[in-house]
Amino acid sequence: MIEWVISQQAMLTVVLALLIFCERFLTNQLGTKFVYKAWLLIPVALVMNNLPVDLVSISANSISRYIVGINPNVSGSQFSVLFWLWATGASAVAAYILVHHISLFRSIDKKHVVPSPKSTVSVGSNTSPSLSAYYSNKASTPMLFGFLKPVVLLPSYFKTAFSGTQQALILEHERVHNQHKDNVWNAIALAFTVLFWFNPATWLALKSFRSSQELACDNSVLANKSPDEKLIYAKALVCCAEHNSKAVNLYPTFGEKSTMMKRLNAIKTPHKGNKLLAAGTAAIFALITANMALANAPLHNTEHKQSKVNDAAPVEFVSPAYPEAAEKGNIEGFVVLQFDITKTGSTDNITVVNATPDGIFDESAKAALKQWKYKPAIKGGVARRQTGLLVQLDYKLDQPLTAGTEK
């Protein structure tokens, strides 16, 4: 587990930094909806970075290819220490989330459902009026609470501090969150935070994600509102910010102070976005994810060209040992071997036809191939010897100990 978590950090840090940059500096140019949807790049990048090798393999002149890997410069005891450090931190974050969730759940006054306020404001047609709202003495500002069956939690001052129009707009805001399934995305974001809690970029990204979420929700609520209703909405935001608790909140709240100025500016000057720039950014995102998948493909050897088709695949595969000197020196490379398959399926006449770097992985590759067993070629009911077959072994430090093959 810890090996996988560590192996994702370089990719995740780059992706998170890119998304944080877009949220902080390009929201006006790209538009609030595009920036919020762009956070889908994280799960997509994780999937693409972990595709099985055989799904992203590239044909290489009919040479069978295999990946030889080992985790560099980390011993088993070091991994054990790292695992327990990671597990301790992940457990602490998960425990905090659980305690906070239970505390909010117990504070709900389920005996009294808050009725819909009387207002002349036009409520969006796509919102769900059936979403229940309750008072909570733990809620310092309105919020959507719950992952499976969400409800709206309202602070005790809700009726006295806001007019009927403001109350209707606030409830519409929370219903739009529910329509966007933001409760589900927040659960995924918290799970992601638990898993990668030790990476500072994770916490910065969580804050930027919440900002994008609130801006996108405001944009949907105010899309068809009048200037006067937008002003009333902005005043409600300011009022909530004044009452909002300074304590760390795990749920996006209507009056979150850290996003207040961005939201007020967006109300004053809506972020329509540049479609051409958004399309270009989307293309960059697509290139990044495609590159992640191709990065896991075996090294492509353009120097060695053979036309002989190799249809043989081993039935007994022995993984080559990663040379200790190469491991310590963080050296990667490949070896192309030519060999015969005997009538019994064993390998014979093994020779190195190409290797990079020279002499580093040759002996390891030959020693392993000697132990491989193939299914004998049968023609006319008679086993026949196969000659001049090729196999390439790619030595990569960040790969599991064994991997699949390609043709």
CSV table of C-alpha atoms in Angstrom, one decimal:
chain,number,residue,atom,x,y,z
A,1,MET,CA,0.0,0.0,0.0
A,2,ILE,CA,2.7,2.5,1.0
A,3,GLU,CA,4.7,1.8,-2.1
A,4,TRP,CA,1.6,2.7,-4.3
A,5,VAL,CA,0.9,5.8,-2.3
A,6,ILE,CA,4.5,7.0,-2.7
A,7,SER,CA,4.6,6.2,-6.4
A,8,GLN,CA,1.6,8.5,-7.0
A,9,GLN,CA,3.1,11.6,-5.4
A,10,ALA,CA,5.0,13.1,-8.4
A,11,MET,CA,2.0,12.8,-10.7
A,12,LEU,CA,-0.4,14.1,-8.1
A,13,THR,CA,1.7,17.1,-7.1
A,14,VAL,CA,1.9,18.2,-10.7
A,15,VAL,CA,-1.8,17.8,-11.3
A,16,LEU,CA,-2.8,19.5,-8.0
A,17,ALA,CA,-0.5,22.4,-8.7
A,18,LEU,CA,-2.0,22.8,-12.1
A,19,LEU,CA,-5.6,22.8,-10.7
A,20,ILE,CA,-4.7,25.2,-7.9
A,21,PHE,CA,-3.1,27.6,-10.4
A,22,CYS,CA,-6.3,27.5,-12.6
A,23,GLU,CA,-8.5,28.1,-9.6
A,24,ARG,CA,-6.5,31.0,-8.2
A,25,PHE,CA,-5.4,32.8,-11.4
A,26,LEU,CA,-7.6,31.6,-14.3
A,27,THR,CA,-11.1,31.4,-13.0
A,28,ASN,CA,-12.1,34.7,-14.6
A,29,GLN,CA,-10.7,33.6,-18.0
A,30,LEU,CA,-11.9,29.9,-17.9
A,31,GLY,CA,-15.3,30.4,-16.1
A,32,THR,CA,-16.4,29.0,-12.8
A,33,LYS,CA,-18.2,25.9,-14.2
A,34,PHE,CA,-15.2,24.8,-16.3
A,35,VAL,CA,-12.8,25.3,-13.3
A,36,TYR,CA,-15.0,23.2,-11.0
A,37,LYS,CA,-15.4,20.4,-13.6
A,38,ALA,CA,-11.6,20.5,-14.1
A,39,TRP,CA,-11.2,18.8,-10.7
A,40,LEU,CA,-12.3,15.6,-12.4
A,41,LEU,CA,-8.7,15.5,-13.7
A,42,ILE,CA,-7.6,14.1,-10.4
A,43,PRO,CA,-9.5,10.7,-10.5
A,44,VAL,CA,-8.8,10.5,-14.3
A,45,ALA,CA,-5.1,11.0,-13.7
A,46,LEU,CA,-5.0,8.4,-10.9
A,47,VAL,CA,-6.7,5.9,-13.3
A,48,MET,CA,-4.4,6.7,-16.2
A,49,ASN,CA,-1.3,6.5,-14.0
A,50,ASN,CA,-2.3,3.0,-12.8
A,51,LEU,CA,-3.5,1.4,-16.1
A,52,PRO,CA,-2.1,-2.1,-16.5
A,53,VAL,CA,0.9,-2.2,-18.8
A,54,ASP,CA,-0.8,-4.4,-21.3
A,55,LEU,CA,-3.5,-1.7,-21.8
A,56,VAL,CA,-1.0,1.0,-22.8
A,57,SER,CA,1.6,-1.1,-24.5
A,58,ILE,CA,3.1,0.0,-27.8
A,59,SER,CA,4.0,-2.4,-30.5
A,60,ALA,CA,7.7,-2.7,-30.9
A,61,ASN,CA,8.7,-4.6,-34.0
A,62,SER,CA,7.0,-7.9,-32.8
A,63,ILE,CA,9.4,-8.3,-29.9
A,64,SER,CA,7.8,-9.7,-26.7
A,65,ARG,CA,8.5,-7.3,-23.9
A,66,TYR,CA,8.4,-7.6,-20.1
A,67,ILE,CA,9.0,-5.1,-17.3
A,68,VAL,CA,11.5,-5.9,-14.6
A,69,GLY,CA,11.1,-3.6,-11.6
A,70,ILE,CA,11.9,-3.0,-8.0
A,71,ASN,CA,11.3,0.0,-5.7
A,72,PRO,CA,14.6,2.0,-5.5
A,73,ASN,CA,16.6,2.7,-2.4
A,74,VAL,CA,14.0,1.7,0.2
A,75,SER,CA,14.4,-1.4,2.2
A,76,GLY,CA,11.6,-3.5,3.7
A,77,SER,CA,12.2,-2.1,7.2
A,78,GLN,CA,12.1,1.4,5.9
A,79,PHE,CA,8.8,0.7,4.1
A,80,SER,CA,7.4,-0.7,7.4
A,81,VAL,CA,8.3,2.5,9.2
A,82,LEU,CA,6.8,4.6,6.4
A,83,PHE,CA,3.7,2.6,6.4
A,84,TRP,CA,3.0,3.0,10.1
A,85,LEU,CA,3.7,6.8,9.8
A,86,TRP,CA,1.3,7.1,7.0
A,87,ALA,CA,-1.3,4.8,8.7
A,88,THR,CA,-1.1,6.9,11.9
A,89,GLY,CA,-1.6,10.2,10.1
A,90,ALA,CA,-4.4,8.7,7.9
A,91,SER,CA,-6.1,7.3,11.0
A,92,ALA,CA,-5.9,10.6,12.8
A,93,VAL,CA,-7.4,12.5,9.9
A,94,ALA,CA,-10.1,9.9,9.4
A,95,ALA,CA,-10.9,9.9,13.2
A,96,TYR,CA,-11.2,13.7,13.1
A,97,ILE,CA,-13.6,13.6,10.2
A,98,LEU,CA,-15.7,10.9,11.9
A,99,VAL,CA,-15.9,12.7,15.2
A,100,HIS,CA,-16.9,16.0,13.5
A,101,HIS,CA,-19.5,14.2,11.4
A,102,ILE,CA,-21.0,12.5,14.5
A,103,SER,CA,-21.0,15.7,16.4
A,104,LEU,CA,-23.0,17.5,13.7
A,105,PHE,CA,-25.3,14.6,13.3
A,106,ARG,CA,-26.2,14.6,17.0
A,107,SER,CA,-26.8,18.3,16.9
A,108,ILE,CA,-29.7,18.1,14.4
A,109,ASP,CA,-33.1,19.1,15.8
A,110,LYS,CA,-35.1,16.5,13.7
A,111,LYS,CA,-38.3,17.2,15.7
A,112,HIS,CA,-38.8,20.5,13.8
A,113,VAL,CA,-38.4,20.7,10.0
A,114,VAL,CA,-37.8,24.3,8.9
A,115,PRO,CA,-40.7,25.4,6.6
A,116,SER,CA,-40.0,27.0,3.3
A,117,PRO,CA,-39.8,30.8,3.7
A,118,LYS,CA,-42.3,33.2,2.1
A,119,SER,CA,-40.7,35.1,-0.7
A,120,THR,CA,-41.3,36.4,-4.1
A,121,VAL,CA,-37.9,35.3,-5.4
A,122,SER,CA,-38.0,32.9,-8.3
A,123,VAL,CA,-36.4,29.6,-7.3
A,124,GLY,CA,-34.5,27.6,-10.0
A,125,SER,CA,-36.6,25.0,-11.7
A,126,ASN,CA,-33.8,22.3,-11.4
A,127,THR,CA,-33.5,22.5,-7.6
A,128,SER,CA,-35.2,20.0,-5.3
A,129,PRO,CA,-37.7,21.6,-2.9
A,130,SER,CA,-38.1,18.3,-1.1
A,131,LEU,CA,-34.6,18.6,0.5
A,132,SER,CA,-35.3,18.9,4.3
A,133,ALA,CA,-33.8,21.6,6.4
A,134,TYR,CA,-33.2,21.5,10.2
A,135,TYR,CA,-31.7,23.7,12.9
A,136,SER,CA,-28.4,22.7,14.4
A,137,ASN,CA,-26.6,24.3,17.4
A,138,LYS,CA,-23.3,23.2,15.8
A,139,ALA,CA,-23.9,24.9,12.5
A,140,SER,CA,-22.5,28.5,12.5
A,141,THR,CA,-23.7,29.0,8.9
A,142,PRO,CA,-26.0,27.1,6.5
A,143,MET,CA,-24.5,24.0,5.0
A,144,LEU,CA,-25.4,20.8,3.1
A,145,PHE,CA,-24.7,17.9,5.5
A,146,GLY,CA,-24.6,14.1,4.9
A,147,PHE,CA,-23.2,11.9,2.1
A,148,LEU,CA,-26.0,9.4,1.4
A,149,LYS,CA,-29.2,11.3,2.5
A,150,PRO,CA,-28.2,15.0,2.7
A,151,VAL,CA,-30.1,17.6,4.6
A,152,VAL,CA,-29.6,21.3,5.0
A,153,LEU,CA,-28.4,22.4,8.5
A,154,LEU,CA,-29.3,25.9,9.5
A,155,PRO,CA,-27.9,28.1,12.4
A,156,SER,CA,-30.2,29.2,15.2
A,157,TYR,CA,-30.1,32.8,13.9
A,158,PHE,CA,-31.4,31.9,10.4
A,159,LYS,CA,-35.0,33.3,10.9
A,160,THR,CA,-34.0,36.5,12.7
A,161,ALA,CA,-30.9,37.5,10.7
A,162,PHE,CA,-32.3,37.1,7.2
A,163,SER,CA,-35.3,38.3,5.3
A,164,GLY,CA,-37.7,36.0,3.6
A,165,THR,CA,-36.0,36.6,0.2
A,166,GLN,CA,-32.5,35.9,1.7
A,167,GLN,CA,-33.7,32.7,3.3
A,168,ALA,CA,-35.1,31.5,0.0
A,169,LEU,CA,-31.9,32.3,-1.8
A,170,ILE,CA,-29.8,30.5,0.9
A,171,LEU,CA,-32.0,27.4,0.7
A,172,GLU,CA,-31.8,27.4,-3.1
A,173,HIS,CA,-28.0,27.6,-2.8
A,174,GLU,CA,-27.9,24.4,-0.7
A,175,ARG,CA,-30.4,22.7,-3.0
A,176,VAL,CA,-28.1,23.5,-6.0
A,177,HIS,CA,-25.3,21.9,-4.0
A,178,ASN,CA,-27.5,18.8,-3.7
A,179,GLN,CA,-28.4,18.9,-7.4
A,180,HIS,CA,-24.7,19.0,-8.3
A,181,LYS,CA,-24.1,16.0,-6.0
A,182,ASP,CA,-21.5,18.1,-4.1
A,183,ASN,CA,-22.1,16.0,-1.0
A,184,VAL,CA,-20.7,13.0,-2.9
A,185,TRP,CA,-17.8,14.9,-4.4
A,186,ASN,CA,-17.0,16.2,-0.9
A,187,ALA,CA,-16.9,12.7,0.4
A,188,ILE,CA,-14.5,11.7,-2.3
A,189,ALA,CA,-12.4,14.8,-1.6
A,190,LEU,CA,-12.2,13.9,2.1
A,191,ALA,CA,-11.3,10.3,1.3
A,192,PHE,CA,-8.5,11.6,-1.0
A,193,THR,CA,-7.3,13.9,1.8
A,194,VAL,CA,-7.1,10.9,4.2
A,195,LEU,CA,-5.1,8.9,1.7
A,196,PHE,CA,-2.6,11.6,0.8
A,197,TRP,CA,-2.7,13.6,4.0
A,198,PHE,CA,1.1,14.1,4.1
A,199,ASN,CA,1.3,16.0,0.9
A,200,PRO,CA,0.9,19.8,1.5
A,201,ALA,CA,-0.5,20.1,-2.0
A,202,THR,CA,-3.5,18.0,-0.9
A,203,TRP,CA,-4.6,20.5,1.7
A,204,LEU,CA,-4.1,23.5,-0.6
A,205,ALA,CA,-6.1,21.7,-3.3
A,206,LEU,CA,-8.9,20.9,-0.9
A,207,LYS,CA,-9.3,24.6,-0.2
A,208,SER,CA,-9.2,25.5,-3.9
A,209,PHE,CA,-11.7,22.7,-4.6
A,210,ARG,CA,-14.1,24.2,-2.1
A,211,SER,CA,-13.7,27.6,-3.5
A,212,SER,CA,-14.4,26.3,-7.1
A,213,GLN,CA,-17.5,24.5,-5.7
A,214,GLU,CA,-19.0,27.5,-4.0
A,215,LEU,CA,-18.3,29.8,-7.1
A,216,ALA,CA,-20.0,27.2,-9.4
A,217,CYS,CA,-23.0,27.0,-7.0
A,218,ASP,CA,-23.4,30.8,-6.8
A,219,ASN,CA,-23.2,31.0,-10.6
A,220,SER,CA,-26.1,28.5,-11.0
A,221,VAL,CA,-28.2,30.2,-8.3
A,222,LEU,CA,-27.8,33.7,-9.7
A,223,ALA,CA,-27.9,32.8,-13.4
A,224,ASN,CA,-31.5,34.2,-13.8
A,225,LYS,CA,-31.7,36.6,-10.9
A,226,SER,CA,-32.2,40.3,-11.0
A,227,PRO,CA,-29.6,42.8,-9.9
A,228,ASP,CA,-31.6,43.5,-6.7
A,229,GLU,CA,-31.8,39.8,-5.9
A,230,LYS,CA,-28.0,39.5,-6.5
A,231,LEU,CA,-27.4,42.3,-4.1
A,232,ILE,CA,-29.7,40.7,-1.5
A,233,TYR,CA,-27.8,37.4,-1.9
A,234,ALA,CA,-24.4,39.2,-1.5
A,235,LYS,CA,-25.6,40.8,1.8
A,236,ALA,CA,-26.7,37.3,3.0
A,237,LEU,CA,-23.1,36.1,2.3
A,238,VAL,CA,-21.6,38.9,4.3
A,239,CYS,CA,-24.0,38.3,7.2
A,240,CYS,CA,-23.1,34.6,7.3
A,241,ALA,CA,-19.4,35.4,7.2
A,242,GLU,CA,-19.8,37.5,10.3
A,243,HIS,CA,-21.3,34.6,12.2
A,244,ASN,CA,-19.1,31.9,10.7
A,245,SER,CA,-16.9,30.0,13.2
A,246,LYS,CA,-13.2,30.2,12.8
A,247,ALA,CA,-12.9,26.4,13.6
A,248,VAL,CA,-11.8,24.1,10.8
A,249,ASN,CA,-15.0,22.9,9.0
A,250,LEU,CA,-15.0,19.8,6.9
A,251,TYR,CA,-18.1,20.8,5.0
A,252,PRO,CA,-18.5,23.7,2.5
A,253,THR,CA,-20.6,26.4,4.2
A,254,PHE,CA,-22.6,29.2,2.7
A,255,GLY,CA,-20.7,31.9,4.6
A,256,GLU,CA,-17.1,30.6,4.4
A,257,LYS,CA,-14.8,33.6,5.0
A,258,SER,CA,-11.8,32.3,3.0
A,259,THR,CA,-13.8,32.4,-0.2
A,260,MET,CA,-16.0,35.5,0.5
A,261,MET,CA,-14.1,38.1,-1.5
A,262,LYS,CA,-13.9,35.8,-4.5
A,263,ARG,CA,-17.6,35.2,-4.4
A,264,LEU,CA,-18.6,38.8,-3.9
A,265,ASN,CA,-16.4,39.8,-6.9
A,266,ALA,CA,-17.9,37.0,-9.0
A,267,ILE,CA,-21.4,38.3,-8.1
A,268,LYS,CA,-20.4,41.8,-9.2
A,269,THR,CA,-18.6,40.6,-12.3
A,270,PRO,CA,-19.8,37.1,-13.4
A,271,HIS,CA,-17.0,34.8,-14.8
A,272,LYS,CA,-18.3,33.9,-18.2
A,273,GLY,CA,-15.0,32.5,-19.4
A,274,ASN,CA,-13.3,32.3,-22.7
A,275,LYS,CA,-14.4,29.3,-24.7
A,276,LEU,CA,-11.2,29.2,-26.8
A,277,LEU,CA,-9.0,29.3,-23.7
A,278,ALA,CA,-11.1,26.7,-22.0
A,279,ALA,CA,-10.8,24.4,-25.0
A,280,GLY,CA,-7.0,24.9,-25.1
A,281,THR,CA,-6.8,24.1,-21.3
A,282,ALA,CA,-8.9,21.0,-21.8
A,283,ALA,CA,-6.6,19.9,-24.6
A,284,ILE,CA,-3.6,20.3,-22.2
A,285,PHE,CA,-5.4,18.3,-19.6
A,286,ALA,CA,-6.0,15.5,-22.1
A,287,LEU,CA,-2.3,15.5,-23.2
A,288,ILE,CA,-1.2,15.3,-19.5
A,289,THR,CA,-3.5,12.3,-18.8
A,290,ALA,CA,-2.5,10.5,-22.1
A,291,ASN,CA,1.2,11.1,-21.2
A,292,MET,CA,0.7,9.5,-17.8
A,293,ALA,CA,-0.6,6.3,-19.4
A,294,LEU,CA,2.1,6.2,-22.0
A,295,ALA,CA,4.8,6.8,-19.4
A,296,ASN,CA,4.0,3.4,-17.9
A,297,ALA,CA,4.5,1.6,-21.3
A,298,PRO,CA,7.7,-0.3,-21.7
A,299,LEU,CA,10.7,1.6,-23.2
A,300,HIS,CA,10.4,1.8,-27.0
A,301,ASN,CA,13.6,0.6,-28.7
A,302,THR,CA,13.9,2.1,-32.1
A,303,GLU,CA,17.4,0.9,-32.8
A,304,HIS,CA,16.7,-2.8,-33.0
A,305,LYS,CA,14.5,-3.7,-36.0
A,306,GLN,CA,13.5,-7.2,-36.8
A,307,SER,CA,10.7,-8.5,-39.0
A,308,LYS,CA,10.4,-11.9,-37.4
A,309,VAL,CA,7.0,-12.3,-35.7
A,310,ASN,CA,7.2,-13.7,-32.2
A,311,ASP,CA,4.0,-15.5,-31.3
A,312,ALA,CA,5.5,-17.4,-28.3
A,313,ALA,CA,4.6,-16.6,-24.7
A,314,PRO,CA,6.1,-18.3,-21.6
A,315,VAL,CA,4.0,-20.6,-19.5
A,316,GLU,CA,6.6,-20.4,-16.7
A,317,PHE,CA,8.0,-17.0,-16.1
A,318,VAL,CA,10.9,-16.2,-13.7
A,319,SER,CA,11.3,-12.5,-12.9
A,320,PRO,CA,14.9,-11.3,-13.4
A,321,ALA,CA,16.7,-10.0,-10.4
A,322,TYR,CA,17.4,-6.2,-10.5
A,323,PRO,CA,21.2,-5.8,-10.3
A,324,GLU,CA,22.2,-4.3,-7.0
A,325,ALA,CA,24.6,-1.8,-8.5
A,326,ALA,CA,21.9,-0.6,-10.9
A,327,GLU,CA,19.4,-0.2,-8.1
A,328,LYS,CA,21.8,1.8,-6.0
A,329,GLY,CA,22.7,4.0,-8.9
A,330,ASN,CA,19.0,4.5,-9.9
A,331,ILE,CA,19.9,3.1,-13.4
A,332,GLU,CA,17.2,1.9,-15.8
A,333,GLY,CA,17.5,0.3,-19.2
A,334,PHE,CA,16.6,-2.6,-21.4
A,335,VAL,CA,18.1,-5.8,-22.9
A,336,VAL,CA,17.0,-7.5,-26.1
A,337,LEU,CA,17.7,-11.2,-26.2
A,338,GLN,CA,17.6,-13.7,-29.1
A,339,PHE,CA,16.9,-17.3,-28.3
A,340,ASP,CA,15.5,-20.6,-29.5
A,341,ILE,CA,12.8,-22.8,-28.0
A,342,THR,CA,13.5,-26.5,-27.9
A,343,LYS,CA,11.0,-29.2,-28.7
A,344,THR,CA,10.4,-29.6,-24.9
A,345,GLY,CA,9.7,-25.8,-24.4
A,346,SER,CA,13.0,-24.9,-22.7
A,347,THR,CA,15.1,-22.0,-23.9
A,348,ASP,CA,18.4,-22.4,-25.8
A,349,ASN,CA,21.1,-20.4,-27.6
A,350,ILE,CA,20.5,-17.2,-25.6
A,351,THR,CA,22.4,-14.2,-26.9
A,352,VAL,CA,22.3,-10.5,-26.2
A,353,VAL,CA,21.6,-8.6,-29.4
A,354,ASN,CA,21.1,-5.1,-27.9
A,355,ALA,CA,21.4,-3.6,-24.5
A,356,THR,CA,21.3,-0.1,-22.9
A,357,PRO,CA,23.4,0.6,-20.9
A,358,ASP,CA,25.9,-2.0,-22.1
A,359,GLY,CA,26.8,-4.8,-19.7
A,360,ILE,CA,24.6,-3.7,-16.7
A,361,PHE,CA,21.6,-6.0,-17.1
A,362,ASP,CA,22.9,-8.6,-19.5
A,363,GLU,CA,23.7,-11.4,-17.0
A,364,SER,CA,20.5,-10.8,-15.0
A,365,ALA,CA,18.4,-11.1,-18.2
A,366,LYS,CA,20.2,-14.2,-19.5
A,367,ALA,CA,20.0,-16.0,-16.2
A,368,ALA,CA,16.2,-15.4,-16.0
A,369,LEU,CA,15.5,-16.4,-19.6
A,370,LYS,CA,17.3,-19.7,-19.1
A,371,GLN,CA,14.6,-20.7,-16.6
A,372,TRP,CA,11.6,-19.7,-18.7
A,373,LYS,CA,9.4,-22.5,-20.1
A,374,TYR,CA,7.4,-22.2,-23.3
A,375,LYS,CA,4.6,-24.2,-24.8
A,376,PRO,CA,6.3,-26.3,-27.6
A,377,ALA,CA,5.3,-25.5,-31.2
A,378,ILE,CA,3.3,-28.4,-32.7
A,379,LYS,CA,3.0,-28.8,-36.4
A,380,GLY,CA,1.5,-31.9,-38.0
A,381,GLY,CA,1.3,-33.5,-34.5
A,382,VAL,CA,5.1,-33.2,-34.1
A,383,ALA,CA,6.9,-30.8,-31.7
A,384,ARG,CA,9.3,-28.5,-33.5
A,385,ARG,CA,12.2,-26.3,-32.5
A,386,GLN,CA,11.6,-22.5,-32.8
A,387,THR,CA,14.7,-20.4,-33.6
A,388,GLY,CA,15.6,-16.7,-33.6
A,389,LEU,CA,12.9,-15.5,-31.3
A,390,LEU,CA,13.3,-12.1,-29.6
A,391,VAL,CA,12.4,-10.8,-26.2
A,392,GLN,CA,13.0,-7.4,-24.6
A,393,LEU,CA,13.3,-6.9,-20.8
A,394,ASP,CA,12.7,-3.4,-19.7
A,395,TYR,CA,14.3,-2.6,-16.3
A,396,LYS,CA,12.3,0.2,-14.6
A,397,LEU,CA,12.8,1.2,-10.9
A,398,ASP,CA,9.2,2.4,-10.3
A,399,GLN,CA,7.4,-0.7,-11.5
A,400,PRO,CA,6.2,-3.8,-9.6
A,401,LEU,CA,8.4,-6.8,-9.6
A,402,THR,CA,6.7,-8.5,-12.5
A,403,ALA,CA,4.5,-7.2,-15.3
A,404,GLY,CA,2.6,-8.4,-18.4
A,405,THR,CA,3.7,-8.9,-21.9
A,406,GLU,CA,3.1,-7.3,-25.2
A,407,LYS,CA,3.5,-8.3,-28.8
